[in-house]
CSV table of C-alpha atoms in Angstrom, one decimal:
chain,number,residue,atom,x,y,z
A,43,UNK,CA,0.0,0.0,0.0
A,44,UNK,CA,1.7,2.9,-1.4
A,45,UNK,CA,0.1,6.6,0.5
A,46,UNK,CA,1.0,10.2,-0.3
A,47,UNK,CA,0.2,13.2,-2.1
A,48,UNK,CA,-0.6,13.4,-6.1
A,49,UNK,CA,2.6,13.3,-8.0
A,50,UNK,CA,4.8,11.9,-5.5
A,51,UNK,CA,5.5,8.6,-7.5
A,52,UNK,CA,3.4,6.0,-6.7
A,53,UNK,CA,1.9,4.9,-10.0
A,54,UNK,CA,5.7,5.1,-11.1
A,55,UNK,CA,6.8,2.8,-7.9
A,56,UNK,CA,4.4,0.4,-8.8
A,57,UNK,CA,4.8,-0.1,-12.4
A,58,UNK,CA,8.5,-0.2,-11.6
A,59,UNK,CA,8.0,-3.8,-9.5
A,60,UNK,CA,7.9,-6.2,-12.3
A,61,UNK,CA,11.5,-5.2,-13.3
A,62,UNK,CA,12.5,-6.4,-10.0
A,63,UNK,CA,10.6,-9.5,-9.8
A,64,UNK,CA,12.7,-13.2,-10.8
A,65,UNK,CA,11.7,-14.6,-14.0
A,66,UNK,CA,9.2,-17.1,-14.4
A,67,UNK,CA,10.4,-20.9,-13.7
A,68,UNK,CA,8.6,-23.1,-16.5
A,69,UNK,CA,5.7,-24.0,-14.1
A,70,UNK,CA,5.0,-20.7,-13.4
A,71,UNK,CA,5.5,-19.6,-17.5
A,72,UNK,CA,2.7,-22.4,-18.4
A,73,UNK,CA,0.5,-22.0,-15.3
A,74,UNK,CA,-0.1,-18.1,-16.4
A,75,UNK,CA,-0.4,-19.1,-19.9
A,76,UNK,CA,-3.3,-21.3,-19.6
A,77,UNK,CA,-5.3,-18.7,-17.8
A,78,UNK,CA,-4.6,-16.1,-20.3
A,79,UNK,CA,-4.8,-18.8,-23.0
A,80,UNK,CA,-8.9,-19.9,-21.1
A,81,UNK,CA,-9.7,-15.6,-21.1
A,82,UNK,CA,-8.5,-15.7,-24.7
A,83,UNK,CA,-5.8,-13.4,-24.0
A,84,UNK,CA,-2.7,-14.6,-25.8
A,85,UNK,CA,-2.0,-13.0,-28.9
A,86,UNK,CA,-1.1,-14.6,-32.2
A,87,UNK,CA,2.5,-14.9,-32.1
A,88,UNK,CA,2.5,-16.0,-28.5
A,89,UNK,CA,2.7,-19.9,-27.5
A,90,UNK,CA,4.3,-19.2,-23.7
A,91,UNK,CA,4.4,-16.0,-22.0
A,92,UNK,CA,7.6,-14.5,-21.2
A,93,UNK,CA,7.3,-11.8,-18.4
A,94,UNK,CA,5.3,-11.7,-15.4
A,95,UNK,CA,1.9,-9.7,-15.7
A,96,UNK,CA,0.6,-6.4,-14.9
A,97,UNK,CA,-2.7,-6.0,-14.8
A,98,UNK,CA,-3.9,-2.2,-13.7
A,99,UNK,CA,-7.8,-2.0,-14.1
A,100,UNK,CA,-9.6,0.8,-13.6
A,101,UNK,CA,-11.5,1.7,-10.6
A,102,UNK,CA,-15.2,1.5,-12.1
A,103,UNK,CA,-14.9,-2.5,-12.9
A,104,UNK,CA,-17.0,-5.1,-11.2
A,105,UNK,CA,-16.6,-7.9,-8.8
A,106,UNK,CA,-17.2,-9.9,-11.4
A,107,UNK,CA,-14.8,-8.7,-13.4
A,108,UNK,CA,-12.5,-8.4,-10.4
A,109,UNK,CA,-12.2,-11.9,-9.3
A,110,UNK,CA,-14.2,-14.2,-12.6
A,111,UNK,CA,-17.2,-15.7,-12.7
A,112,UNK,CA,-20.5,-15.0,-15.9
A,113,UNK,CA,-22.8,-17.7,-17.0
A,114,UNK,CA,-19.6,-19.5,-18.6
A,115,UNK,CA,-17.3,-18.6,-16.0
A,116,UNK,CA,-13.6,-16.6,-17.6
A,117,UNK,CA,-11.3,-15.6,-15.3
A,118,UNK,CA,-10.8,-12.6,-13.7
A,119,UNK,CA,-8.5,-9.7,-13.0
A,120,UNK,CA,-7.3,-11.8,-10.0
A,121,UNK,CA,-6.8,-14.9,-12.0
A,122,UNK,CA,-4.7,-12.8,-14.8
A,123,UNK,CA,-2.4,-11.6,-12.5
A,124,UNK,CA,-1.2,-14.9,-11.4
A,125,UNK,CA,2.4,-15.2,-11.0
A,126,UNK,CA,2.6,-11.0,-11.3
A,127,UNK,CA,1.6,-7.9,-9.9
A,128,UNK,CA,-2.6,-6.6,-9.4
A,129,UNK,CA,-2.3,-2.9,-9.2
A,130,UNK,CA,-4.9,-0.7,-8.1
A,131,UNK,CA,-4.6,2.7,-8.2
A,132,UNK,CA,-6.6,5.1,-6.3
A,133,UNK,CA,-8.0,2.4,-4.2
A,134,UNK,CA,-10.8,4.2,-1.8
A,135,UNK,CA,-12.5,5.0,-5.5
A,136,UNK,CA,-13.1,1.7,-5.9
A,137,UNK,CA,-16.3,0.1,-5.2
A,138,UNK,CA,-16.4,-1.4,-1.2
A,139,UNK,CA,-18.4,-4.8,-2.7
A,140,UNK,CA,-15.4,-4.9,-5.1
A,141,UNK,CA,-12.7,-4.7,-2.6
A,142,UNK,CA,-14.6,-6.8,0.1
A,143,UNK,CA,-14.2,-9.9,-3.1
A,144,UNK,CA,-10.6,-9.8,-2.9
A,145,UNK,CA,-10.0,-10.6,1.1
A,146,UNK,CA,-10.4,-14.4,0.3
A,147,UNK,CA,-8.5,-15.2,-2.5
A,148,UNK,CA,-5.6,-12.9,-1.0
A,149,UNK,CA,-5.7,-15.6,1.7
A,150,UNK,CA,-6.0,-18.8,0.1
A,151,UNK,CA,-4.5,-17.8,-3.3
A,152,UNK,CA,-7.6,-19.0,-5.2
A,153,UNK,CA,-10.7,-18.4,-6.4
A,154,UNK,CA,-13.7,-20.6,-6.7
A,155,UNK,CA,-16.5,-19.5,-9.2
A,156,UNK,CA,-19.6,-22.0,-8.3
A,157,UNK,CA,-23.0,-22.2,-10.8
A,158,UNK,CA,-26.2,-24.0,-10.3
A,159,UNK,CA,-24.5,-26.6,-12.9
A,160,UNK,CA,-21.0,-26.7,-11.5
A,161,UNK,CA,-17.9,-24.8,-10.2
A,162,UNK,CA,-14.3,-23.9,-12.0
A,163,UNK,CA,-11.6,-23.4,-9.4
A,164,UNK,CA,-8.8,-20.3,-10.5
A,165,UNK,CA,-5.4,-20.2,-9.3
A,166,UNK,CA,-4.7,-16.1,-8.1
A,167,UNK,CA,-1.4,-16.3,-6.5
A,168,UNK,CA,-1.2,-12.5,-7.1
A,169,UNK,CA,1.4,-9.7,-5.7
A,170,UNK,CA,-1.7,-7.1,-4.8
A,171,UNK,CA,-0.1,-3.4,-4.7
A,172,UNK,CA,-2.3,-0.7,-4.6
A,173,UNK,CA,-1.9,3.2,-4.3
A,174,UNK,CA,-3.9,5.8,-2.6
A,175,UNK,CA,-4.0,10.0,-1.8
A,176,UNK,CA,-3.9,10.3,2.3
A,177,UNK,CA,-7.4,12.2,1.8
A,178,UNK,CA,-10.0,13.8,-0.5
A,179,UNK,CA,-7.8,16.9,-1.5
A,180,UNK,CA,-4.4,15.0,-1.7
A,181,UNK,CA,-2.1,16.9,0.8
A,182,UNK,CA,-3.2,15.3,4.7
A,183,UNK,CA,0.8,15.2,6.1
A,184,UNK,CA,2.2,17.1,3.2
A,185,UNK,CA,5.6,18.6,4.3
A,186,UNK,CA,4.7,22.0,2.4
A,187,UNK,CA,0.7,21.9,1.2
A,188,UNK,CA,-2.4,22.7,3.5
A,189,UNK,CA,-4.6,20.1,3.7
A,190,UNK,CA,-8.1,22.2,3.0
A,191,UNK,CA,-9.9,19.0,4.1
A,192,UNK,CA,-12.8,19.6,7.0
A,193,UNK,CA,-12.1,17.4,10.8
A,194,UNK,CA,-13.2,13.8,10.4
A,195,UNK,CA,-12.7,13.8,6.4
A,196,UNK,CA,-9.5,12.3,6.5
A,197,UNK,CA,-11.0,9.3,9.0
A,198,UNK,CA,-13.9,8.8,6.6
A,199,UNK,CA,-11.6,8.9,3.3
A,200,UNK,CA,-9.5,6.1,4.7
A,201,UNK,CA,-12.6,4.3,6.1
A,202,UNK,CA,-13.4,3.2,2.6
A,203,UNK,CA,-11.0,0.8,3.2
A,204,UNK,CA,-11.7,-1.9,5.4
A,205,UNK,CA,-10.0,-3.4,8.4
A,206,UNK,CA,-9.8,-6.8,7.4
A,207,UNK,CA,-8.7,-6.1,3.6
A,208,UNK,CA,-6.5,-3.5,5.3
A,209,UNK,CA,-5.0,-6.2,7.5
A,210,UNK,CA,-3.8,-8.2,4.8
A,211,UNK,CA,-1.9,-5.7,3.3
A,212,UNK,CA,1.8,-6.7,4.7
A,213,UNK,CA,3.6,-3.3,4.2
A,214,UNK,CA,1.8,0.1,4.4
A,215,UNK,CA,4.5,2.9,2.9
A,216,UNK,CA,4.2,6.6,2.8
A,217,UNK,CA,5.6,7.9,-0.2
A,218,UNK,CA,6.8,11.8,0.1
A,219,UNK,CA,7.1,14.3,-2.4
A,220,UNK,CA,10.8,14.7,-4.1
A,221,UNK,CA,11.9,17.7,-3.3
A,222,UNK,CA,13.5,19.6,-6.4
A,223,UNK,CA,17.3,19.6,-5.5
A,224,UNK,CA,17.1,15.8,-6.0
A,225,UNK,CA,14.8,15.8,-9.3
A,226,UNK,CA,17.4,18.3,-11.1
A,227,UNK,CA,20.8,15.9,-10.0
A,228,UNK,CA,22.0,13.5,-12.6
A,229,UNK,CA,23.7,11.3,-11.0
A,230,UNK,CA,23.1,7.6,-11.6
A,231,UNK,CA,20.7,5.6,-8.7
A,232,UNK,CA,20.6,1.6,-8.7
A,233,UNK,CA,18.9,0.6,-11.2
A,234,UNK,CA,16.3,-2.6,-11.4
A,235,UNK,CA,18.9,-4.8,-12.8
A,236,UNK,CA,21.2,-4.5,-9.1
A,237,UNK,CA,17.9,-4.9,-7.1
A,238,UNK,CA,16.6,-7.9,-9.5
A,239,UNK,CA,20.2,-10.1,-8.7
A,240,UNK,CA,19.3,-9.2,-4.7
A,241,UNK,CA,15.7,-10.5,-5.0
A,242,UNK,CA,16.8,-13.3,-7.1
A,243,UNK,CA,19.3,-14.6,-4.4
A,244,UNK,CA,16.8,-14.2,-2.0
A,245,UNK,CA,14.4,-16.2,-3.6
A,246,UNK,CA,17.4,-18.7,-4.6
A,247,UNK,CA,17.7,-18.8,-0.6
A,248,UNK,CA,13.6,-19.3,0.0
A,249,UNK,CA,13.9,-22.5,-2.5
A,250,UNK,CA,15.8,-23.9,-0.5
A,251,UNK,CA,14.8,-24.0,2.5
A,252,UNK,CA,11.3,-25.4,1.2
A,253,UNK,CA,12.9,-27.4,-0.5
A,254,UNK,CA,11.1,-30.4,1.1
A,255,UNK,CA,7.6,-28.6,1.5
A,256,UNK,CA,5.7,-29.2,-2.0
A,257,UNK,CA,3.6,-26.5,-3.2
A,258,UNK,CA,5.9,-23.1,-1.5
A,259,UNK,CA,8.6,-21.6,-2.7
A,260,UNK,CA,8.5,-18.2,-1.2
A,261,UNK,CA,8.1,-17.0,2.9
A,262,UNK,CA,4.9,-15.3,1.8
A,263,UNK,CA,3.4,-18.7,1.5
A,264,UNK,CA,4.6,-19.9,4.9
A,265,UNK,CA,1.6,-21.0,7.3
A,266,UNK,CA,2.0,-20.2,10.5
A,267,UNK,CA,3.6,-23.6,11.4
A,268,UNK,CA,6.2,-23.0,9.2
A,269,UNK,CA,6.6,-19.1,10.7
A,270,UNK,CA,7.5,-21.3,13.7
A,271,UNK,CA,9.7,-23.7,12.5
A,272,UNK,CA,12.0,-20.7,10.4
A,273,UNK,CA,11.6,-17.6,12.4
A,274,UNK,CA,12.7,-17.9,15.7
A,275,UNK,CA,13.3,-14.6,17.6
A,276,UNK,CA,15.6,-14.0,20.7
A,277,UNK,CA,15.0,-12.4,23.6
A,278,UNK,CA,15.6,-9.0,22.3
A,279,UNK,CA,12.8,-10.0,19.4
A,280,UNK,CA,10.0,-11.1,21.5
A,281,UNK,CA,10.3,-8.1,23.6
A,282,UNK,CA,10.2,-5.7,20.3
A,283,UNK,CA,7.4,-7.5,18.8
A,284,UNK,CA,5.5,-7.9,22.0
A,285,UNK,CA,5.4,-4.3,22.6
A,286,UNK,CA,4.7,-3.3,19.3
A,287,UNK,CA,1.6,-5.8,19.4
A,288,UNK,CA,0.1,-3.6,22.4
A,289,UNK,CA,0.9,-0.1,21.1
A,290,UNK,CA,-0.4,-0.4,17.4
A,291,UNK,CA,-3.2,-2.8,18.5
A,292,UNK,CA,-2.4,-5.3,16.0
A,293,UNK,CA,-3.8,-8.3,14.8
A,294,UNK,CA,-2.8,-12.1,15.1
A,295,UNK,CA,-2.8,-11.9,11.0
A,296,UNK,CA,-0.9,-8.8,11.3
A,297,UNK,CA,1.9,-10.8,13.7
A,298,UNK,CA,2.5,-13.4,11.1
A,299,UNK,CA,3.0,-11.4,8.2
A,300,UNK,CA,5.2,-8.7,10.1
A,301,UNK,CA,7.4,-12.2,10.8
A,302,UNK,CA,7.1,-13.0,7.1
A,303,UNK,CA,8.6,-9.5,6.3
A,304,UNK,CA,10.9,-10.0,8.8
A,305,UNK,CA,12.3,-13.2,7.6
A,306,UNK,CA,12.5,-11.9,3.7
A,307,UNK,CA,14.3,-8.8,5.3
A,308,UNK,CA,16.9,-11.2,6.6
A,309,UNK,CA,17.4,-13.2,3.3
A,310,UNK,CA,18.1,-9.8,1.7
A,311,UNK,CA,21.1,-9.4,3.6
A,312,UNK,CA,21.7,-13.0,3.3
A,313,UNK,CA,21.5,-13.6,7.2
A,314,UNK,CA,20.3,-17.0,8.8
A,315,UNK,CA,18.4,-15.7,11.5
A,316,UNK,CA,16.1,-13.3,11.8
A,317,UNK,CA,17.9,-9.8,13.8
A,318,UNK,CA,15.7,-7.5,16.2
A,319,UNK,CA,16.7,-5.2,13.5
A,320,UNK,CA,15.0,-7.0,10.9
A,321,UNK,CA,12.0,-7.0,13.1
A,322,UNK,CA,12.1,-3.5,13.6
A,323,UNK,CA,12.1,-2.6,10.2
A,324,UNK,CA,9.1,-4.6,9.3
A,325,UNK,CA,7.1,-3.6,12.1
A,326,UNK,CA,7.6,0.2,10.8
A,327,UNK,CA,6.2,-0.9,7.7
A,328,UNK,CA,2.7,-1.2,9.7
A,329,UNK,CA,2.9,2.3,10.7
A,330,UNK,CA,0.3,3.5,8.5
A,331,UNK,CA,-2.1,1.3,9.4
A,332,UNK,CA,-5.6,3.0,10.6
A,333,UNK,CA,-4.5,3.3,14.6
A,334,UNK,CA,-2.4,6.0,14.3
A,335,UNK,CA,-2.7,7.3,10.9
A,336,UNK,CA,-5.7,9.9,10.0
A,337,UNK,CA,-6.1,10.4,13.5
């Protein structure tokens, strides 16, 4: 969940993630092929796809259209973006029915469509990033714009968006405007190449430790008895988690993923056990959730 003012880069941040993403092993190549090959989306020339999709609708589609289904059920925006990236920009816009669709197959990485005659079962193993302004006008927490927005507004705006979807969401991030001295330099940043070989070697690392657990590949598809058996925390980490557990108020859903964060934070830097640092840094990743944010 990408927050911040208009113009800030967030549509750009998101668009920017499938350059960072690992390839597609051939499972994943011909899994994503067939769904697009059932919607009738595969061009011509195409006989396996190549690059991980990126499906952006727009904010006026249905749930139907969201997650599949019709009188001959096709898959949906859920369903194409298997093995890539859902984007959804300006979230709140969005119908609530339509979001409210999503909170299941973001847990079980599946959708199934049943009819009066029978049921077709969708794989949507999808990376789900979606932007959003802080409120109506755009500038709630802006370091140099007013927010002209009445008291409460801000509470409402963000109230669009319900807990529990909310609570899925593993990292909430504020995205700030650049400031002008840094959009004028020209000197070089890292470029999506350097942070593809890190996530690669991450995931290289992830592989093998479930190696022997069919069916996951990655810590975002740990259950929780797996967050047991490959995250243990010292002393320092059960105090840091504990209290930030009672101060943001969060949830038992909200504990495992912050591990889950935690643990991909630690194959990053290629450590074996997960640091009170590492911890830190995804717990701060939470910060925007409701609690204390449009307060």
């Amino acid at each position: 969940m990408l927050i911040g003012p208009p113009g800030s880069g967030k549509t750009m941040l998101a668009k920017r993630i499938p350059t960072i993403l690992p390839p597609f092993t051939l499972k994943e190549a011909l899994e994503t092929t067939k769904i697009h090959s059932v919607a009738g989306k595969i061009g011509k020339d195409t006989s396996l796809m190549t690059q991980r999709p990126f499906r952006s609708p727009h904010h006026t589609i249905s749930d139907v259209a969201l997650v599949g289904g019709g009188n001959y059920p096709q898959p949906g925006e859920i369903s194409l973006a298997h093995n890539g990236v859902l984007f959804l920009d300006e979230l709140p816009e969005f119908k609530r029915t339509v979001l409210e669709v999503m909170r299941q197959p973001l847990e079980d990485r599946l959708i199934t469509i049943s009819r009066a005659k029978f049921s077709v079962e969708y794989p949507s193993s999808f990376m789900l990033v979606a932007s959003m302004n802080p409120c109506p006008c755009g500038y709630y927490n802006h370091p140099s714009k007013d927010c002209v927005c009445a008291p409460g507004v801000v509470q409402k705006y963000l109230n669009k968006i319900s807990g529990p979807l909310l609570d899925r969401i593993d990292i909430h991030l504020e995205v700030v405007p650049v400031p002008f001295k840094k959009l004028a330099e020209m000197e070089a940043s890292e470029n999506s190449e350097a942070v593809r070989k890190r996530v690669m070697e991450a995931r290289k690392i992830q592989e093998k430790r479930f190696a022997e657990h069919k069916g996951v590949y990655s810590n975002a598809q740990m259950s929780s008895k797996l967050i047991r058996k490959y995250v243990q925390l010292d002393e320092a980490g059960n105090e840091l988690i504990k209290n930030a557990m009672d101060k943001l108020g969060l949830s038992a859903r909200a504990y495992d993923r912050i591990l889950k964060v935690a643990r991909t934070i630690a194959d990053l830097e290629s450590e074996e056990q997960v640091q009170a640092h590492h911890l830190s840094e995804a717990i701060h990743y939470r910060s925007l959730d409701r609690d204390n944010w449009g307060g």
